[in-house]
Every structure is written in C-alpha cells, then in structure tokens.
Amino acid sequence: MRRPRLPVTSTGWVVLAAGAGALAVGWQRGWVEVATAGAVLLVLFLVSLVFAVGRSSYAVTLELVDTRVRIGQRALGRVEVVSTARRRLLPARVELPVGAGSATFALPWMVPGAVHEDVFSIPTTRRGVITVGPVRSVRGDPLGLLRRRVRWTDTIELYVHPEVVALTGASAGVLRDLEGQSTRELSNNDMSFHALRVYVAGDDRRNIHWKTTARTGQLMVRQYEDTRRTHTALALATCTEDFSDDAEFELAVSVAASIGVGTVRDERGLTACAGESVLRSSSSVLLLDDCSGLVMGDDQPRVADLAAICARRAPDASAVIVVLGSVVPEADILAAVRVLHGVRTVVVGCSVGVPLSVRTRRGVSFVTLGDLADLPQALLAVGS
C-alpha cells in the first residue's frame, strides 16, 4: 500500500545543482562570493532533509457516504488518520486527489494512537465518474526542496448519475407489453389471427377452419401474425458531429437513461447501447453507472452505423428507440433505420429549449424534445 516517491522536487534539484556548481567554480577560481553562495544553497538543501527524513506510520481510512449520487446531490466523505508509530510524529499534510483536482488536509503533531479526522464534500454539478484518492501523506520543508509522499489507500469511484425522470404511466405507451406486439411476418402457429389460406400438405390439421371449409368445399387453414414479447432496443448516439453542443448531449444521456431505467423497472427486456458500447441493463443502478461515464467522441459511429449495431445486437427487438442530437438530417435518419425491418422505431432528437413535437413519417415516429420533463408526455403521444 505504501509507495514512497523520490523526495527531491524539481526546485530541489535546481538548488542542489546550483549550489554544487557555484561552490566548485568559486573554490577553483577563488571567488569567495560565489563559493559562499554555493555553500549557502547546499546548507539549505541539507537542512531540508531534516523535514523529510524518518518514517511515518499511519493507519488511514478513506470512506464515502454514498458512491452513487445524482447531479446536485451532496457527496460526503471522510479521511481518518490514526498514528501507529511508537513515537511522536511531526506535522504533515494529507493530499486527496478528487478527479482532476486535489484537496489538502493538515496533520498536527500526533502522539502514538492519536486519531485525526477530516470530512470533505465533493461537487457534483456535472455527470461523470469521479476518482477519489488515493490518500497520500506529504512531508517536506517550507521551501519546497523536498517532498516525501507515501500512498496509504486505494482509489474509490464516485458515480454521478445523470438526471432522470420517472416514466410511471407514460411507459405504458410505446413500451407497453400486454400480449405481445404483432410483426409483419406470417406464421402458422401463434396467438394473433390474421387470415385464412388454402391448405397445403404439411399444414397442422388443428389449424383447419372447418366452417369455411364446409362453405367453400376446400380445406382452409388459419394463418397468424408472429407476435413477440416486448424487447426494447435503446441506442444513444455518442458521435460529436450528431450534437450541436455539450448541453444537447447531456439532455440525450438523460433521455436515454430515463427510458432505460423505466424499461428495467417495468421488467421488460432491454438492450441498450451507446455508440459501440453496450450498457449493462440487468439493473437500473448498473445502467446509470454506465451512463455516468459516457462521453462524446469524433471516432464514434454515426446514425447509420448506430442503427446497424442496434439491429445486430437486438435482432428480436419489438421496439427501437434512437436518441440523438438536433443536427442529424431527417433524410439520413430514415435511410439509416431501413435496416430495422418490421420493428417499431422511435427517434428522439434532443434540442435544448425547443417545444415538444411528435410526428410520424414513413412509419417512423419522430420526437423533438427540448426539456427532460416533457419525456413522459412525448412517450404517451407516441404510444397513442
């Protein structure tokens, strides 16, 4: 657990090199002033060693009250340091990296068995996965010539979940199950009656419709439409070119997370993907964890490739929901979703601040969404 680092800082190396060089040149050429300056620098470096020598002995605990929070929810944690040394320990500092930043706590003089505790709060104004830790003790001199760091804990990941809206009631629209949804594929055995046709050798005689056979004098059998239990395929675009700005992408992530959580909580089948990545959908918590770490990228698949990925990973889907930004042309979307044969398709275009609109074109439902709060109403409109 303890990983000491080289204690000399870049400033310390400069002082050491300058002091040694000045002392050597001044001694060789008889320049007393230069030699004196070099000696002073070397003495400063030797004095700084006093602050860094010696071993620190601590038992350090790093804890977070919750490792999963919503945007805006306070994330609290604490660092507890216990002195396990047999002698009194000099004051030191404790560094705690938090994401791209760092927090610093001061350790006082600590007698054997002394306990010092600090409580901290982590800002959660943005969605993401924040790495907290490891806790490191730092000892050094006031001039910054030497810094001795020792690692005492592992890291902890804090998941800041995206904002989601409850879809209770609204999910009964496009996501409803009932007895299954009919497809355009015909079969000889199912629950959804479609039509009658002439009997051919090999047909199941249990499907013979005797009343029609008696009326026409020809064997007629029932034909059915294939039905399938609701399995939702959810595809979130992550290509930078599909969004006008970061706010639009954040809205799209929240929309996808809300639909995914609503589907999982209703115990319906779900296959969720964000770009090329498959999101865990066995529970709503794992789904939100994966949504926390989503980022845009220039190398991510565009809408055409996204639809193909969705068709490949969820071939039995009865409903496909594609969530993207506002800059993708409608013609490109219609061309992309052609691979989703016989599947109900909903495309949610996110554009912050625009009024809600729902329309259908070529069998594809288009939703333009400007506020996450409008999502339940949008799903009701699509399902009606």
XYZ file of C-alpha atoms in Angstrom:
384
model
C 0.000 0.000 0.000
C 2.839 2.408 0.825
C 4.684 3.672 -2.215
C 7.358 6.244 -1.363
C 8.321 8.559 -4.168
C 11.610 10.303 -4.869
C 11.560 13.109 -2.261
C 13.591 15.703 -4.209
C 11.424 18.163 -6.151
C 12.445 19.925 -9.361
C 13.245 23.019 -7.287
C 15.391 20.885 -5.003
C 17.413 19.531 -7.932
C 18.000 23.063 -9.211
C 19.172 24.255 -5.783
C 21.423 21.208 -5.368
C 22.974 21.577 -8.823
C 23.391 25.356 -8.494
C 24.927 25.061 -5.035
C 27.394 22.362 -6.056
C 28.317 24.197 -9.258
C 28.792 27.576 -7.556
C 30.866 26.044 -4.775
C 33.102 24.205 -7.253
C 33.609 27.217 -9.550
C 34.129 29.639 -6.694
C 36.621 27.329 -4.970
C 38.541 26.708 -8.206
C 38.750 30.359 -9.263
C 38.988 31.844 -5.814
C 35.691 33.690 -5.998
C 34.685 33.879 -2.375
C 31.258 35.332 -3.017
C 30.313 32.609 -5.495
C 31.675 29.893 -3.248
C 29.758 31.318 -0.284
C 26.501 31.394 -2.271
C 27.044 27.794 -3.315
C 27.707 26.753 0.276
C 24.531 28.504 1.454
C 22.466 26.661 -1.153
C 23.932 23.323 -0.115
C 23.275 24.072 3.560
C 19.652 24.895 2.718
C 19.345 21.577 0.913
C 20.837 19.679 3.871
C 18.514 21.455 6.311
C 15.517 20.475 4.184
C 16.494 16.827 4.643
C 15.580 17.127 8.323
C 11.937 17.701 7.382
C 11.768 14.677 5.087
C 13.800 12.016 6.891
C 12.160 9.476 9.124
C 9.324 7.087 8.504
C 5.683 7.939 9.004
C 3.431 5.236 10.353
C -0.291 5.741 9.885
C -3.471 3.719 9.513
C -5.575 5.668 7.030
C -9.226 5.121 6.157
C -10.958 6.711 3.163
C -14.755 6.453 3.053
C -17.600 7.931 1.009
C -21.100 8.137 2.458
C -22.505 7.174 -0.968
C -20.603 6.009 -4.023
C -23.591 6.832 -6.260
C -25.284 10.223 -6.250
C -27.479 12.276 -8.543
C -26.382 15.519 -10.142
C -26.546 18.230 -7.498
C -26.717 15.794 -4.579
C -24.051 16.308 -1.903
C -21.316 13.687 -1.914
C -19.709 13.479 1.509
C -16.660 11.553 2.608
C -14.135 11.380 5.376
C -10.459 10.670 5.905
C -9.395 9.151 9.216
C -5.718 9.035 10.151
C -4.502 7.023 13.162
C -0.901 7.224 14.346
C 0.555 3.708 14.655
C 4.078 4.904 15.439
C 5.851 4.345 18.760
C 6.974 7.953 18.931
C 5.525 11.368 18.319
C 5.097 12.187 14.624
C 5.936 15.551 13.084
C 3.203 17.597 11.428
C 2.459 16.626 7.854
C -0.059 17.162 5.103
C -2.545 14.761 3.584
C -3.302 15.002 -0.127
C -6.564 13.641 -1.509
C -6.911 13.712 -5.305
C -10.532 14.223 -6.370
C -10.976 13.919 -10.113
C -8.748 16.474 -11.803
C -8.355 18.455 -8.565
C -6.926 17.786 -5.153
C -7.788 18.532 -1.534
C -5.225 19.071 1.209
C -5.597 18.469 4.943
C -3.123 19.392 7.667
C -1.998 16.754 10.159
C -0.898 18.112 13.544
C 1.686 16.630 15.890
C 0.417 13.118 16.606
C 1.265 11.018 19.634
C 1.014 7.218 19.385
C -2.616 6.178 18.988
C -3.851 9.686 18.172
C -6.744 9.967 15.720
C -7.328 12.810 13.279
C -10.432 13.018 11.082
C -11.403 15.343 8.246
C -14.769 15.475 6.467
C -14.970 16.681 2.876
C -17.628 17.394 0.267
C -17.307 16.708 -3.475
C -19.056 18.982 -6.017
C -21.499 17.022 -8.189
C -22.699 19.663 -10.619
C -21.734 17.533 -13.618
C -22.428 13.945 -14.583
C -19.382 11.694 -14.554
C -17.268 9.113 -12.781
C -15.004 10.829 -10.258
C -11.916 9.036 -8.968
C -11.350 9.818 -5.285
C -7.957 9.036 -3.780
C -5.518 7.593 -3.108
C -4.773 9.315 0.200
C -1.115 10.322 0.415
C 0.801 11.779 3.323
C 3.270 14.522 2.410
C 6.237 15.663 4.427
C 8.650 18.330 3.294
C 10.438 21.568 4.013
C 8.905 25.060 3.832
C 10.959 25.975 0.743
C 9.625 23.070 -1.286
C 13.005 21.468 -1.954
C 11.944 18.012 -0.788
C 8.539 16.369 -0.728
C 8.131 12.848 0.572
C 4.843 11.270 -0.463
C 3.536 7.939 0.797
C 0.363 6.329 -0.523
C -1.934 4.867 2.138
C -5.232 3.918 0.442
C -6.674 2.738 -2.834
C -8.944 4.822 -5.035
C -12.748 4.931 -4.832
C -15.001 5.691 -7.790
C -17.887 8.076 -7.265
C -20.678 7.783 -9.838
C -22.591 10.980 -10.503
C -25.720 9.701 -12.246
C -27.480 11.706 -14.943
C -30.766 13.383 -14.211
C -33.691 11.054 -14.898
C -37.454 11.491 -14.988
C -39.945 8.864 -13.824
C -41.973 7.280 -16.633
C -44.649 5.661 -14.465
C -47.811 5.595 -16.546
C -46.161 7.140 -19.576
C -44.174 3.999 -20.303
C -47.471 2.227 -20.945
C -47.404 3.948 -24.323
C -44.605 2.912 -26.633
C -43.143 0.459 -24.094
C -46.330 -1.455 -23.260
C -46.270 -5.239 -23.388
C -49.797 -6.747 -22.958
C -49.940 -9.940 -25.077
C -47.100 -9.097 -27.400
C -46.766 -6.891 -30.446
C -47.601 -8.093 -33.930
C -44.978 -8.079 -36.627
C -45.342 -8.167 -40.389
C -44.140 -11.770 -40.523
C -46.780 -14.503 -41.003
C -46.662 -17.927 -39.354
C -48.791 -20.996 -38.951
C -48.839 -21.013 -35.143
C -49.269 -18.023 -32.850
C -51.894 -16.124 -30.889
C -52.707 -13.313 -33.307
C -55.134 -14.465 -36.032
C -54.505 -12.853 -39.416
C -56.305 -14.599 -42.333
C -57.305 -17.877 -43.985
C -55.491 -19.631 -46.803
C -55.764 -22.879 -48.774
C -54.464 -25.978 -47.046
C -51.169 -27.367 -48.329
C -49.509 -30.658 -47.495
C -47.725 -30.494 -44.164
C -50.012 -27.930 -42.518
C -51.136 -28.680 -38.978
C -54.686 -30.010 -39.192
C -55.531 -28.351 -35.909
C -55.473 -25.049 -37.792
C -58.164 -26.104 -40.284
C -61.110 -23.714 -40.204
C -63.973 -26.191 -40.641
C -66.800 -23.702 -41.129
C -65.057 -22.023 -44.048
C -64.012 -25.410 -45.421
C -67.633 -26.570 -45.401
C -68.784 -23.380 -47.107
C -66.143 -23.360 -49.843
C -65.667 -27.092 -50.272
C -61.902 -26.577 -49.988
C -59.677 -27.142 -46.970
C -58.827 -23.756 -45.429
C -56.343 -23.170 -42.585
C -55.823 -20.251 -40.245
C -52.769 -18.033 -40.750
C -51.321 -15.935 -37.957
C -49.125 -12.919 -37.440
C -45.983 -13.505 -35.473
C -46.077 -11.834 -32.100
C -43.180 -11.236 -29.816
C -42.827 -10.114 -26.241
C -41.727 -6.541 -25.878
C -37.969 -6.200 -26.060
C -36.751 -2.652 -26.335
C -33.547 -1.756 -28.099
C -32.180 1.595 -26.943
C -29.453 3.303 -28.962
C -27.752 6.535 -27.883
C -25.602 8.468 -30.337
C -22.191 9.459 -28.967
C -20.594 10.991 -32.052
C -19.619 14.633 -31.623
C -20.997 15.505 -35.058
C -24.506 14.411 -34.019
C -24.826 17.160 -31.384
C -24.628 20.916 -31.533
C -23.107 21.310 -28.059
C -22.444 19.582 -24.740
C -25.812 20.589 -23.267
C -27.590 18.755 -26.062
C -25.567 15.606 -25.376
C -26.323 15.805 -21.654
C -30.042 16.014 -22.440
C -29.715 12.975 -24.709
C -27.957 10.975 -21.986
C -30.714 11.857 -19.507
C -33.402 10.860 -22.010
C -31.741 7.517 -22.732
C -31.154 6.870 -19.022
C -34.789 7.668 -18.183
C -36.136 5.328 -20.860
C -33.698 2.602 -19.878
C -34.480 2.833 -16.171
C -38.221 2.830 -16.847
C -37.897 -0.269 -19.030
C -35.794 -2.153 -16.484
C -38.083 -1.264 -13.589
C -41.096 -2.477 -15.583
C -39.233 -5.794 -16.015
C -39.230 -5.615 -19.793
C -36.368 -6.827 -21.952
C -33.798 -4.182 -22.796
C -30.694 -3.992 -24.943
C -29.007 -0.616 -24.528
C -26.003 0.654 -26.413
C -24.205 3.977 -26.564
C -22.219 4.169 -29.749
C -20.220 0.950 -29.904
C -20.512 0.280 -26.156
C -23.155 -1.997 -24.642
C -24.644 -0.661 -21.412
C -25.382 -3.050 -18.564
C -29.135 -3.432 -18.259
C -29.502 -6.151 -15.624
C -30.398 -3.440 -13.102
C -31.201 0.251 -13.188
C -28.211 1.029 -10.922
C -25.704 -0.584 -13.284
C -27.334 1.135 -16.237
C -26.982 4.528 -14.555
C -23.378 3.715 -13.612
C -22.552 3.166 -17.272
C -24.436 6.299 -18.279
C -22.348 8.309 -15.820
C -19.179 7.637 -17.781
C -20.464 8.358 -21.288
C -18.565 10.900 -23.366
C -18.755 12.092 -26.954
C -16.041 11.250 -29.450
C -15.127 12.045 -33.041
C -14.454 8.361 -33.737
C -17.880 7.148 -32.585
C -20.379 5.633 -35.091
C -22.775 7.909 -36.949
C -26.511 7.252 -37.085
C -26.328 4.786 -39.996
C -23.790 2.614 -38.201
C -25.688 3.032 -34.939
C -28.862 1.574 -36.450
C -26.898 -1.359 -37.873
C -25.296 -2.005 -34.481
C -28.735 -1.935 -32.871
C -30.161 -4.403 -35.414
C -27.219 -6.741 -34.891
C -27.246 -6.710 -31.108
C -31.018 -6.876 -30.661
C -32.373 -8.907 -33.600
C -35.565 -9.796 -31.685
C -36.391 -6.236 -30.632
C -40.025 -5.223 -30.923
C -39.322 -1.518 -30.394
C -36.213 0.508 -31.180
C -35.623 3.931 -29.647
C -32.791 6.022 -31.075
C -31.684 9.096 -29.112
C -29.515 11.690 -30.838
C -28.930 15.403 -31.273
C -30.624 18.014 -33.409
C -28.114 18.289 -36.247
C -28.752 14.940 -37.939
C -30.845 15.396 -41.122
C -34.153 13.552 -41.173
C -33.339 12.005 -44.542
C -30.193 10.427 -43.074
C -32.213 9.014 -40.195
C -34.828 7.474 -42.483
C -32.099 5.923 -44.612
C -30.361 4.546 -41.528
C -33.410 2.887 -39.942
C -34.206 0.870 -43.054
C -32.247 -1.990 -41.517
C -34.865 -2.194 -38.733
C -37.413 -4.164 -40.768
C -40.835 -4.634 -39.169
C -39.776 -3.027 -35.893
C -41.484 -0.057 -34.333
C -38.938 2.755 -34.398
C -38.927 5.964 -32.391
C -36.285 8.645 -32.958
C -35.837 11.215 -30.182
C -33.994 14.328 -31.318
C -32.729 16.429 -28.418
C -32.521 20.193 -28.834
C -32.365 22.186 -25.614
C -35.173 24.698 -25.190
C -37.334 23.813 -28.202
C -41.036 22.964 -27.721
C -42.125 19.332 -27.776
C -43.275 17.955 -31.116
C -44.250 14.459 -32.268
C -44.781 13.417 -35.880
C -44.685 10.251 -37.969
C -43.030 9.816 -41.324
C -42.704 6.560 -43.264
C -43.675 4.559 -40.230
C -41.022 6.175 -38.009
C -42.080 8.297 -35.030
C -40.001 11.468 -34.673
C -39.918 13.236 -31.319
C -38.260 16.624 -30.896
C -37.514 17.179 -27.220
C -36.192 20.317 -25.572
C -36.750 19.510 -21.894
C -36.386 16.249 -19.997
C -39.647 16.954 -18.155
C -41.507 16.585 -21.482
C -40.359 12.983 -21.992
C -43.382 11.278 -20.317
C -45.761 13.332 -22.440
C -43.754 12.531 -25.560
C -43.928 8.772 -24.926
C -47.664 8.983 -24.310
C -48.094 10.816 -27.605
C -46.018 8.230 -29.465
C -47.926 5.340 -27.895
C -51.376 6.745 -28.560
